[in-house]
Amino acid sequence: VNQDGKRFINELQTRDVVSAAELKQPGKVGYLVFDTATRKSLKAIETYIKKGLVTEGATLDELADKLKINAANLKATMEQYAKFQADKKDAEFGRADMPRPLTEGPWFAVQVTPAVHHTMGGLRINTEAQVLDKKGHVIPGLFAAGEVTGGVHGANRLGGNAMADIVTFGRIAGRNAAEQPTGVIVPRGQKPEDAEKAAV
C-alpha cells in the first residue's frame, strides 16, 4: 500500500514495473502489509524483525498510526484484498496468486522503496569471457564477467540468476586470463597452435 493506505499495483509484477510504480507514490515509498499467519509461514521475516525493519500493530488502526498512513483506507484495502482472495479474483490489479486472505492480527508492515541491487547491460563478451569490440571481434587480453558485462538477463533481470552468471563467467574469465595472459584462448578440444593462428 502507499501512504494513503491504498494498493497501487499487482505486487507480483516484475521488479522494474513495481519500482516505477513505487516512485510515483507519495514519498516514493510503499509498505508491504502482512498478518500473523504470513509471519508464521515465512521464517525469513524474523531476520527483518530482528533488524528493526518491521513495524507491528495489534490492530490495523495502530499499524496505520505508527506508519502515519490513512487508517480508514488501509482497513478498506485489507477488507477488499480478503474479498478478492476469497473470490479467487483480484478485480483491481489482476493478481493471480493470492494464497492468504490476510485477516489475522497482529499486523506488520515493511517500508519498501526502489534501490540499485543489480545493473544490466555493459561490455559484450563471448563464451570465453573475452570482451568484444563494436564489430564483434575479440579484444586480446581483455576479459570481463559479472555486472560489468551485458550478461544473461536481457531487458529485465532474471531472478536468481545473478550469482550463477557472475560465478560462471568469473571462473571462465579468471581461468582464461591466468592460462593465456596474452589473450589467446585455447577453446576446449583445440590445439594451442591452432588458436594462436586464428588469433593472428
GROMACS .gro file of C-alpha atoms in nm:
model
  200
    1VAL     CA    1   0.000   0.000   0.000
    2ASN     CA    2   0.101   0.364  -0.030
    3GLN     CA    3   0.087   0.641   0.230
    4ASP     CA    4  -0.282   0.683   0.152
    5GLY     CA    5  -0.334   0.324   0.268
    6LYS     CA    6  -0.426   0.201  -0.079
    7ARG     CA    7  -0.291  -0.072  -0.304
    8PHE     CA    8  -0.136   0.074  -0.615
    9ILE     CA    9  -0.013  -0.226  -0.816
   10ASN     CA   10  -0.017  -0.602  -0.860
   11GLU     CA   11   0.254  -0.683  -0.607
   12LEU     CA   12   0.385  -0.972  -0.818
   13GLN     CA   13   0.470  -0.759  -1.122
   14THR     CA   14   0.832  -0.757  -1.241
   15ARG     CA   15   1.078  -0.552  -1.037
   16ASP     CA   16   1.107  -0.272  -1.289
   17VAL     CA   17   0.729  -0.225  -1.301
   18VAL     CA   18   0.691  -0.231  -0.921
   19SER     CA   19   0.984   0.009  -0.876
   20ALA     CA   20   0.840   0.255  -1.129
   21ALA     CA   21   0.504   0.243  -0.951
   22GLU     CA   22   0.665   0.300  -0.609
   23LEU     CA   23   0.846   0.606  -0.739
   24LYS     CA   24   0.510   0.758  -0.837
   25GLN     CA   25   0.370   0.724  -0.483
   26PRO     CA   26   0.375   0.994  -0.213
   27GLY     CA   27   0.721   0.989  -0.056
   28LYS     CA   28   0.832   0.746  -0.329
   29VAL     CA   29   0.769   0.453  -0.091
   30GLY     CA   30   0.528   0.167  -0.039
   31TYR     CA   31   0.451  -0.066   0.251
   32LEU     CA   32   0.429  -0.444   0.244
   33VAL     CA   33   0.149  -0.521   0.488
   34PHE     CA   34   0.104  -0.874   0.619
   35ASP     CA   35  -0.064  -1.056   0.904
   36THR     CA   36   0.041  -1.301   1.173
   37ALA     CA   37  -0.036  -1.607   0.958
   38THR     CA   38   0.203  -1.477   0.693
   39ARG     CA   39   0.471  -1.409   0.953
   40LYS     CA   40   0.443  -1.765   1.083
   41SER     CA   41   0.471  -1.909   0.732
   42LEU     CA   42   0.786  -1.718   0.629
   43LYS     CA   43   1.088  -1.763   0.855
   44ALA     CA   44   1.286  -1.501   0.662
   45ILE     CA   45   1.062  -1.231   0.811
   46GLU     CA   46   1.221  -1.288   1.152
   47THR     CA   47   1.552  -1.155   1.019
   48TYR     CA   48   1.386  -0.828   0.920
   49ILE     CA   49   1.212  -0.806   1.258
   50LYS     CA   50   1.545  -0.851   1.442
   51LYS     CA   51   1.696  -0.574   1.229
   52GLY     CA   52   1.416  -0.337   1.328
   53LEU     CA   53   1.279  -0.308   0.975
   54VAL     CA   54   0.927  -0.429   1.059
   55THR     CA   55   0.654  -0.215   1.216
   56GLU     CA   56   0.395  -0.400   1.427
   57GLY     CA   57   0.044  -0.305   1.530
   58ALA     CA   58  -0.210  -0.502   1.733
   59THR     CA   59  -0.477  -0.363   1.501
   60LEU     CA   60  -0.476  -0.203   1.158
   61ASP     CA   61  -0.557   0.129   1.326
   62GLU     CA   62  -0.247   0.101   1.542
   63LEU     CA   63  -0.032  -0.005   1.247
   64ALA     CA   64  -0.159   0.287   1.038
   65ASP     CA   65  -0.091   0.528   1.324
   66LYS     CA   66   0.268   0.406   1.359
   67LEU     CA   67   0.323   0.430   0.984
   68LYS     CA   68   0.148   0.769   0.962
   69ILE     CA   69  -0.081   0.645   0.685
   70ASN     CA   70  -0.459   0.667   0.633
   71ALA     CA   71  -0.620   0.412   0.869
   72ALA     CA   72  -0.967   0.408   0.712
   73ASN     CA   73  -0.822   0.344   0.367
   74LEU     CA   74  -0.587   0.077   0.500
   75LYS     CA   75  -0.873  -0.113   0.663
   76ALA     CA   76  -1.085  -0.086   0.348
   77THR     CA   77  -0.791  -0.203   0.138
   78MET     CA   78  -0.730  -0.508   0.356
   79GLU     CA   79  -1.101  -0.598   0.357
   80GLN     CA   80  -1.110  -0.570  -0.021
   81TYR     CA   81  -0.795  -0.782  -0.055
   82ALA     CA   82  -0.952  -1.053   0.165
   83LYS     CA   83  -1.262  -1.048  -0.057
   84PHE     CA   84  -1.053  -1.077  -0.373
   85GLN     CA   85  -0.866  -1.367  -0.216
   86ALA     CA   86  -1.190  -1.544  -0.121
   87ASP     CA   87  -1.332  -1.486  -0.471
   88LYS     CA   88  -1.002  -1.602  -0.624
   89LYS     CA   89  -1.006  -1.292  -0.843
   90ASP     CA   90  -0.820  -0.964  -0.797
   91ALA     CA   91  -1.071  -0.733  -0.967
   92GLU     CA   92  -0.846  -0.431  -0.915
   93PHE     CA   93  -0.499  -0.531  -1.038
   94GLY     CA   94  -0.537  -0.885  -1.175
   95ARG     CA   95  -0.301  -1.057  -0.933
   96ALA     CA   96  -0.330  -1.431  -0.998
   97ASP     CA   97  -0.164  -1.568  -0.684
   98MET     CA   98  -0.329  -1.462  -0.357
   99PRO     CA   99  -0.264  -1.757  -0.124
  100ARG     CA  100  -0.373  -1.595   0.204
  101PRO     CA  101  -0.665  -1.368   0.300
  102LEU     CA  102  -0.453  -1.152   0.537
  103THR     CA  103  -0.707  -1.126   0.819
  104GLU     CA  104  -0.522  -1.241   1.132
  105GLY     CA  105  -0.374  -0.973   1.358
  106PRO     CA  106  -0.138  -0.855   1.495
  107TRP     CA  107  -0.035  -0.676   1.176
  108PHE     CA  108   0.304  -0.599   1.031
  109ALA     CA  109   0.450  -0.373   0.764
  110VAL     CA  110   0.784  -0.316   0.595
  111GLN     CA  111   0.858   0.008   0.412
  112VAL     CA  112   0.991  -0.053   0.062
  113THR     CA  113   1.144   0.173  -0.198
  114PRO     CA  114   1.348   0.108  -0.512
  115ALA     CA  115   1.722   0.058  -0.475
  116VAL     CA  116   2.001  -0.046  -0.707
  117HIS     CA  117   2.097  -0.405  -0.636
  118HIS     CA  118   2.187  -0.522  -0.985
  119THR     CA  119   2.287  -0.347  -1.306
  120MET     CA  120   2.225  -0.482  -1.654
  121GLY     CA  121   2.392  -0.404  -1.982
  122GLY     CA  122   2.761  -0.345  -2.042
  123LEU     CA  123   3.055  -0.497  -2.220
  124ARG     CA  124   2.980  -0.762  -2.479
  125ILE     CA  125   3.162  -1.090  -2.416
  126ASN     CA  126   3.180  -1.430  -2.579
  127THR     CA  127   3.154  -1.772  -2.414
  128GLU     CA  128   3.520  -1.749  -2.310
  129ALA     CA  129   3.455  -1.419  -2.125
  130GLN     CA  130   3.663  -1.227  -2.379
  131VAL     CA  131   3.548  -0.869  -2.437
  132LEU     CA  132   3.435  -0.795  -2.792
  133ASP     CA  133   3.465  -0.466  -2.978
  134LYS     CA  134   3.179  -0.294  -3.163
  135LYS     CA  135   3.232  -0.520  -3.464
  136GLY     CA  136   3.221  -0.837  -3.254
  137HIS     CA  137   3.596  -0.901  -3.265
  138VAL     CA  138   3.789  -1.019  -2.959
  139ILE     CA  139   3.995  -0.754  -2.781
  140PRO     CA  140   4.313  -0.951  -2.695
  141GLY     CA  141   4.395  -0.977  -2.326
  142LEU     CA  142   4.068  -0.821  -2.204
  143PHE     CA  143   3.828  -1.039  -2.005
  144ALA     CA  144   3.513  -0.947  -1.817
  145ALA     CA  145   3.241  -1.106  -1.604
  146GLY     CA  146   2.952  -1.010  -1.380
  147GLU     CA  147   2.751  -0.689  -1.384
  148VAL     CA  148   3.008  -0.504  -1.597
  149THR     CA  149   2.904  -0.724  -1.891
  150GLY     CA  150   2.586  -0.746  -2.094
  151GLY     CA  151   2.511  -1.063  -1.903
  152VAL     CA  152   2.237  -1.321  -1.950
  153HIS     CA  153   1.941  -1.115  -1.831
  154GLY     CA  154   1.823  -0.927  -2.138
  155ALA     CA  155   1.568  -0.647  -2.087
  156ASN     CA  156   1.472  -0.750  -1.732
  157ARG     CA  157   1.658  -0.919  -1.450
  158LEU     CA  158   1.608  -1.294  -1.426
  159GLY     CA  159   1.562  -1.350  -1.055
  160GLY     CA  160   1.808  -1.597  -0.905
  161ASN     CA  161   2.049  -1.586  -1.198
  162ALA     CA  162   2.286  -1.307  -1.094
  163MET     CA  163   2.513  -1.531  -0.886
  164ALA     CA  164   2.511  -1.806  -1.148
  165ASP     CA  165   2.613  -1.554  -1.415
  166ILE     CA  166   2.883  -1.394  -1.201
  167VAL     CA  167   3.034  -1.720  -1.073
  168THR     CA  168   3.027  -1.900  -1.408
  169PHE     CA  169   3.177  -1.623  -1.619
  170GLY     CA  170   3.404  -1.507  -1.337
  171ARG     CA  171   3.561  -1.852  -1.328
  172ILE     CA  172   3.593  -1.864  -1.705
  173ALA     CA  173   3.744  -1.515  -1.720
  174GLY     CA  174   3.986  -1.586  -1.435
  175ARG     CA  175   4.095  -1.919  -1.575
  176ASN     CA  176   4.147  -1.781  -1.924
  177ALA     CA  177   4.330  -1.472  -1.803
  178ALA     CA  178   4.563  -1.688  -1.591
  179GLU     CA  179   4.624  -1.954  -1.857
  180GLN     CA  180   4.661  -1.721  -2.153
  181PRO     CA  181   4.782  -1.379  -2.035
  182THR     CA  182   4.833  -1.277  -2.399
  183GLY     CA  183   4.462  -1.308  -2.466
  184VAL     CA  184   4.493  -1.612  -2.693
  185ILE     CA  185   4.231  -1.857  -2.571
  186VAL     CA  186   4.250  -2.226  -2.645
  187PRO     CA  187   3.890  -2.349  -2.684
  188ARG     CA  188   3.821  -2.694  -2.545
  189GLY     CA  189   3.945  -2.963  -2.784
  190GLN     CA  190   4.164  -2.730  -2.991
  191LYS     CA  191   4.545  -2.724  -3.008
  192PRO     CA  192   4.725  -2.413  -2.878
  193GLU     CA  193   4.899  -2.352  -3.212
  194ASP     CA  194   4.564  -2.352  -3.395
  195ALA     CA  195   4.422  -2.096  -3.153
  196GLU     CA  196   4.727  -1.874  -3.199
  197LYS     CA  197   4.692  -1.889  -3.578
  198ALA     CA  198   4.323  -1.798  -3.553
  199ALA     CA  199   4.405  -1.502  -3.328
  200VAL     CA  200   4.651  -1.367  -3.587
   0.00000   0.00000   0.00000
